[in-house]
Short mmCIF file of C-alpha atoms in Angstrom, two decimals:
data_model
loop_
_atom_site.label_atom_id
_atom_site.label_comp_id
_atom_site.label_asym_id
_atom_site.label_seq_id
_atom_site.Cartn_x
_atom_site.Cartn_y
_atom_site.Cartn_z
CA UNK A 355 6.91 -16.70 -8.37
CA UNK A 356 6.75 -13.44 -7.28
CA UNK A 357 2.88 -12.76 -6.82
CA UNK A 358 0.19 -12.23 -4.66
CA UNK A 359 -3.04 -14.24 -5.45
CA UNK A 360 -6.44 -12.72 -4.26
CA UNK A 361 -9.76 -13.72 -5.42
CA UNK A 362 -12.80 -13.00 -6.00
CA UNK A 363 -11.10 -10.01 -7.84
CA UNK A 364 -15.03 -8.63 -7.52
CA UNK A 365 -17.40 -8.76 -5.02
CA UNK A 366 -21.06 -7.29 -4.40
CA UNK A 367 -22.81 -8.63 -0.96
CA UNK A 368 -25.89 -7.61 0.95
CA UNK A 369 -25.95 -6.41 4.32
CA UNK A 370 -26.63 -9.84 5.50
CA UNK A 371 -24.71 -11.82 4.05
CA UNK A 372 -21.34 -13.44 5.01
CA UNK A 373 -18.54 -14.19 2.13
CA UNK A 374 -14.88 -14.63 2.34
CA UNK A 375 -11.76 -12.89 0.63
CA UNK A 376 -8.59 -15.33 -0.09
CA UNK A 377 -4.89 -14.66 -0.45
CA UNK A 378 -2.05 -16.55 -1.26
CA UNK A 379 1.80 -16.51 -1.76
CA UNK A 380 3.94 -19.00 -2.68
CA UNK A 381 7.14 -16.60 -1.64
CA UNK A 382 7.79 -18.16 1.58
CA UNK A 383 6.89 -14.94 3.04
CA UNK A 384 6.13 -15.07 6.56
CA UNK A 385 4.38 -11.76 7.21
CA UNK A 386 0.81 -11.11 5.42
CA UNK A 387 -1.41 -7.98 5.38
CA UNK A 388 -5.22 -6.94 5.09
CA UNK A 389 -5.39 -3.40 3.90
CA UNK A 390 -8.82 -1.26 3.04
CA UNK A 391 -8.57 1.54 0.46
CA UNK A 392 -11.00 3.85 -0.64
CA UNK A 393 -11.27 5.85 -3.65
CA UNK A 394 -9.04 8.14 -3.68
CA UNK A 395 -7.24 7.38 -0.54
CA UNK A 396 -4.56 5.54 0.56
CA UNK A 397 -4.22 1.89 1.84
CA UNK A 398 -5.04 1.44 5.30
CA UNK A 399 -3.93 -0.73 7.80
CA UNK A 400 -6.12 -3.85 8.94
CA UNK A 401 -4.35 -6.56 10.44
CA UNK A 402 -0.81 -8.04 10.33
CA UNK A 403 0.15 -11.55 10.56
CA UNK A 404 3.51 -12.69 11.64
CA UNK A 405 4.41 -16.27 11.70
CA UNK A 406 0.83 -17.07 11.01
CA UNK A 407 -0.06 -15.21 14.70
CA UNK A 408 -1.95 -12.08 14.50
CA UNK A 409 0.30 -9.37 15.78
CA UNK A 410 -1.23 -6.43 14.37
CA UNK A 411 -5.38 -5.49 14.59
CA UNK A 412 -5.63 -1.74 14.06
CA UNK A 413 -8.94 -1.42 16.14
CA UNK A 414 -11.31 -3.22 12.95
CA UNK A 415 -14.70 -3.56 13.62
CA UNK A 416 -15.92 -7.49 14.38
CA UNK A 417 -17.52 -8.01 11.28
CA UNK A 418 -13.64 -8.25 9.75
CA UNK A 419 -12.22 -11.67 10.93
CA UNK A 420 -9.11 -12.75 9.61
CA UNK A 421 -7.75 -16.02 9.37
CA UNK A 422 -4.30 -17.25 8.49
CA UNK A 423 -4.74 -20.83 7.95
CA UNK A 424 -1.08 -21.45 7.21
CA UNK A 425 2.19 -19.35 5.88
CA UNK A 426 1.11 -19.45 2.22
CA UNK A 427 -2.69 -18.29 2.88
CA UNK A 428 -4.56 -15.35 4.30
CA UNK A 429 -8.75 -14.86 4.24
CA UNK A 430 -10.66 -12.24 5.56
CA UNK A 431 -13.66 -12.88 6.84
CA UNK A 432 -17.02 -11.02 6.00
CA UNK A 433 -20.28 -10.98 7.98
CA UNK A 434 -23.00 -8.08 8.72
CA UNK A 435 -21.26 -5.46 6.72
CA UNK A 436 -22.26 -1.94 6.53
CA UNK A 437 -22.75 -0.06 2.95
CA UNK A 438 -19.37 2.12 3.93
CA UNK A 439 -17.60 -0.48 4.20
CA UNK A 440 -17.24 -0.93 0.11
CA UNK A 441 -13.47 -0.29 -0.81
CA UNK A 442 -10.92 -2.23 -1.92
CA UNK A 443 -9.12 -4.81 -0.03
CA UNK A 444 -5.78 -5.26 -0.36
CA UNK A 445 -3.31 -8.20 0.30
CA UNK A 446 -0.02 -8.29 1.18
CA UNK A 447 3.35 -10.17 1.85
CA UNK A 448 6.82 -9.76 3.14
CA UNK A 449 9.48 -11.85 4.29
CA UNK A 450 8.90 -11.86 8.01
CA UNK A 451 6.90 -8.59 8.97
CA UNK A 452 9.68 -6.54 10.49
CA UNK A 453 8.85 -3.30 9.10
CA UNK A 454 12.12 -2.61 6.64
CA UNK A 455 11.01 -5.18 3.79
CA UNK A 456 9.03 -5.02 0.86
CA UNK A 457 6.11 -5.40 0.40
CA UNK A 458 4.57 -7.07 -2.10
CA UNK A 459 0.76 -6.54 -3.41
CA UNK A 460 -2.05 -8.38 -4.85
CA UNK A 461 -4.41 -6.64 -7.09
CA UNK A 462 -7.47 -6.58 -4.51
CA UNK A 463 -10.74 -7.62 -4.12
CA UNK A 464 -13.35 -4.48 -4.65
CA UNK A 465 -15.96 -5.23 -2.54
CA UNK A 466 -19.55 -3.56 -2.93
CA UNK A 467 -22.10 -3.67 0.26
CA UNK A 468 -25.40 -3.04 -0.55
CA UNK B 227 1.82 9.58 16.14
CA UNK B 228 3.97 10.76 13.30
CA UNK B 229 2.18 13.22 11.03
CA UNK B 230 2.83 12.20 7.48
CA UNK B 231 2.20 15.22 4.50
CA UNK B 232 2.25 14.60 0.58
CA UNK B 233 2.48 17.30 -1.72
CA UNK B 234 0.90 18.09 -4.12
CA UNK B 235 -2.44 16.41 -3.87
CA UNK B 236 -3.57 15.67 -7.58
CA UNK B 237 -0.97 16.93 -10.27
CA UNK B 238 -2.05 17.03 -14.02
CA UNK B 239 0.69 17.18 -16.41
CA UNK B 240 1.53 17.00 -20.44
CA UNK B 241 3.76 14.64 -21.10
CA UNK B 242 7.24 15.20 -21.39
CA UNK B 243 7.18 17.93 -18.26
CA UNK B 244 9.58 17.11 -15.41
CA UNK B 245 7.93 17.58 -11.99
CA UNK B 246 9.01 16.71 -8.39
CA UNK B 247 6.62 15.40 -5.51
CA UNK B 248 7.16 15.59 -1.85
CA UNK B 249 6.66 13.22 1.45
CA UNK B 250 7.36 15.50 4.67
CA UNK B 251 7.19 14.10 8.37
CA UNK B 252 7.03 15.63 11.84
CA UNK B 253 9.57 12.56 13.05
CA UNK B 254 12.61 10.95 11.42
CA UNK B 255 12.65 8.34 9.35
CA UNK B 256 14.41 5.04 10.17
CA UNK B 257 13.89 4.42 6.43
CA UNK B 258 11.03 5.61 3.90
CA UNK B 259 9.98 3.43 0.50
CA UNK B 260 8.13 5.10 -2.48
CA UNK B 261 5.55 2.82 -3.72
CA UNK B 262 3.50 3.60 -7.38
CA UNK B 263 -0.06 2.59 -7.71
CA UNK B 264 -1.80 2.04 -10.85
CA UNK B 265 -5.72 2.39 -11.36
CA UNK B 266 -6.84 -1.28 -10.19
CA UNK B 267 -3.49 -2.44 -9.11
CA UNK B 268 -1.78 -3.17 -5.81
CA UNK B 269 1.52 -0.57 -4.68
CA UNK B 270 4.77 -1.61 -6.51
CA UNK B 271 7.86 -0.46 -4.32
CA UNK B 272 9.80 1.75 -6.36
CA UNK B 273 13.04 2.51 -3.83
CA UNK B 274 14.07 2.30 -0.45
CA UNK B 275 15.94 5.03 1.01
CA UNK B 276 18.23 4.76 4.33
CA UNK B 277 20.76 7.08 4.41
CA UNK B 278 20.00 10.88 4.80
CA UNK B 279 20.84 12.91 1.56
CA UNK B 280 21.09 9.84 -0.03
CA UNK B 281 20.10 10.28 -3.86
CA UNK B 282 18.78 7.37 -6.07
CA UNK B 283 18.15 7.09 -9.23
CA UNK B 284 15.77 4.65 -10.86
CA UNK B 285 15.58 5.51 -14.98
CA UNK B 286 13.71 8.73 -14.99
CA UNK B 287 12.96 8.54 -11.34
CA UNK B 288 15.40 10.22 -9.29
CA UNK B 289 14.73 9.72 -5.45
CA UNK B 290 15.91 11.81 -2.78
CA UNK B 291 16.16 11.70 1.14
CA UNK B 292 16.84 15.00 2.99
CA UNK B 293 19.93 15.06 5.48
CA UNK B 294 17.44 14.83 8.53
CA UNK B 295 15.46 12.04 7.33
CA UNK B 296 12.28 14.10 7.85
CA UNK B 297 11.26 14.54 3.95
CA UNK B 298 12.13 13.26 0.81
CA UNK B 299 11.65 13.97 -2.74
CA UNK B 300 10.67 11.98 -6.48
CA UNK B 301 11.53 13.77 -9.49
CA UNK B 302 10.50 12.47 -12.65
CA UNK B 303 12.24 13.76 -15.77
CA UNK B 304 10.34 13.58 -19.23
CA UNK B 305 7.20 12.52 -18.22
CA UNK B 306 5.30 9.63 -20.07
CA UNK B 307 1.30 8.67 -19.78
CA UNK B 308 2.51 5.51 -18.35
CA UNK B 309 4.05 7.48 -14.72
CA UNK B 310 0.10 7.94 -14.24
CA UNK B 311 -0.63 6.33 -10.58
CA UNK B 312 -0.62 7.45 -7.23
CA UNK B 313 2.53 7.79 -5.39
CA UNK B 314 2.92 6.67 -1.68
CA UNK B 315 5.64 7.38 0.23
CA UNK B 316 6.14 4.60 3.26
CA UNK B 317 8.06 5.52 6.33
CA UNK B 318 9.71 2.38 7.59
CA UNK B 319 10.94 0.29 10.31
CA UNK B 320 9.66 -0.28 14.22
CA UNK B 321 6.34 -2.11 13.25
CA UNK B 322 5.09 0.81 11.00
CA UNK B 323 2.91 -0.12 7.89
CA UNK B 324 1.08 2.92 7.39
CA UNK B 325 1.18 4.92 3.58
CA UNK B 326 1.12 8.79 3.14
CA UNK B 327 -1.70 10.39 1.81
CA UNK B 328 -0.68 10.53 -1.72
CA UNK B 329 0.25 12.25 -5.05
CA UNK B 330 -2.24 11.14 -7.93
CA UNK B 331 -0.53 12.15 -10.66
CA UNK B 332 -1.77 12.25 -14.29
CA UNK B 333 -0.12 12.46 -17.32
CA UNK B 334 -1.48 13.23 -21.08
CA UNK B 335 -0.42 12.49 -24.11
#
């Protein structure tokens, strides 16, 4: 099994509201990855998680929270979001979060905030 | 901060055209991965390249990485409509996550 699992694979949320995005790999991976991507733009860095500790928050706003409930799952959190931030999130994996490994990508959630 | 440049931009081709896209850095590379990204898709990693003017080839893909490990190159040879995607190059190693801006290329039939 060489996937990355993320559901919902849409989602369309008020302002106001709060909603989760999951991911999951059965890989024994032990690095995961939130990326944002806008149209036309490449992925960008959220967080990293390394041995299910958080070792990587490029400066995300509060209303992002991620968890990593164990080395198989990854959510990101959603509350109070702001019409820009509408992309698509992105999942990923790799072995152990080093840097020289692959990774390997879900097929996102697309978020719309309205 | 490492500046990272992708060129071109957008690219529109017919298909069977050969064309070349380029990743160019300010810094060297400890290693660089091309990635391919369909329309509602995650990245797939194409290659990994370590070894300055290393060449790799990949069907119609051939991948290059210059001697300083500054730039490298993706040729595609005989284009088909199913190379359409965006291309990310990936610099490598020390922590570093980040993707290039991009080459959205587009091939017709």
């Amino acid at each position: 099994d060489t996937e990355v699992t993320q559901t919902p694979k849409h989602l369309v949320m008020g302002m106001t509201n709060k909603k989760s995005l999951k991911c999951e790999q059965h890989m024994g991976h032990r690095a995961m990855y939130w990326y944002k991507q806008k149209a036309k733009k490449p992925p960008e860095l959220m967080f990293v998680y390394s041995y299910e500790k958080l070792s990587i928050n490029e400066s995300v706003p509060s209303r992002f929270s991620p968890e990593c409930p164990n080395s198989s799952l990854l959510n990101l959190h959603l509350h109070a979001l702001q019409p820009e931030d509408s992309a698509l999130y992105l999942c990923a994996s790799s072995s152990s979060g080093t840097g020289y490994e692959k990774l390997f990508f879900g097929s996102g959630t697309q978020l719309s905030v309205l | 901060t490492q500046l990272l440049e992708q060129s071109p931009q957008f690219l529109s081709i017919q298909e069977g055209e050969n064309l070349t896209v380029y990743c160019n850095s300010s810094s060297v590379f400890s290693s660089l991965q091309w990635y391919r990204q369909e329309p509602g898709e995650g990245p797939v990693l194409l290659v990994t390249v370590v070894t300055g003017g290393e060449v790799k080839k990949l069907k119609r893909l051939t991948f290059q990485f210059g001697d300083a490990r500054k730039d490298s190159s993706l040729h595609i040879t005989a284009a088909q409509p199913g190379d359409t995607g965006l291309y990310l190059c990936a610099p490598r190693g020390g922590q570093n996550f980040v993707f290039g801006p991009g080459t959205r290329l587009s091939v017709l039939p």
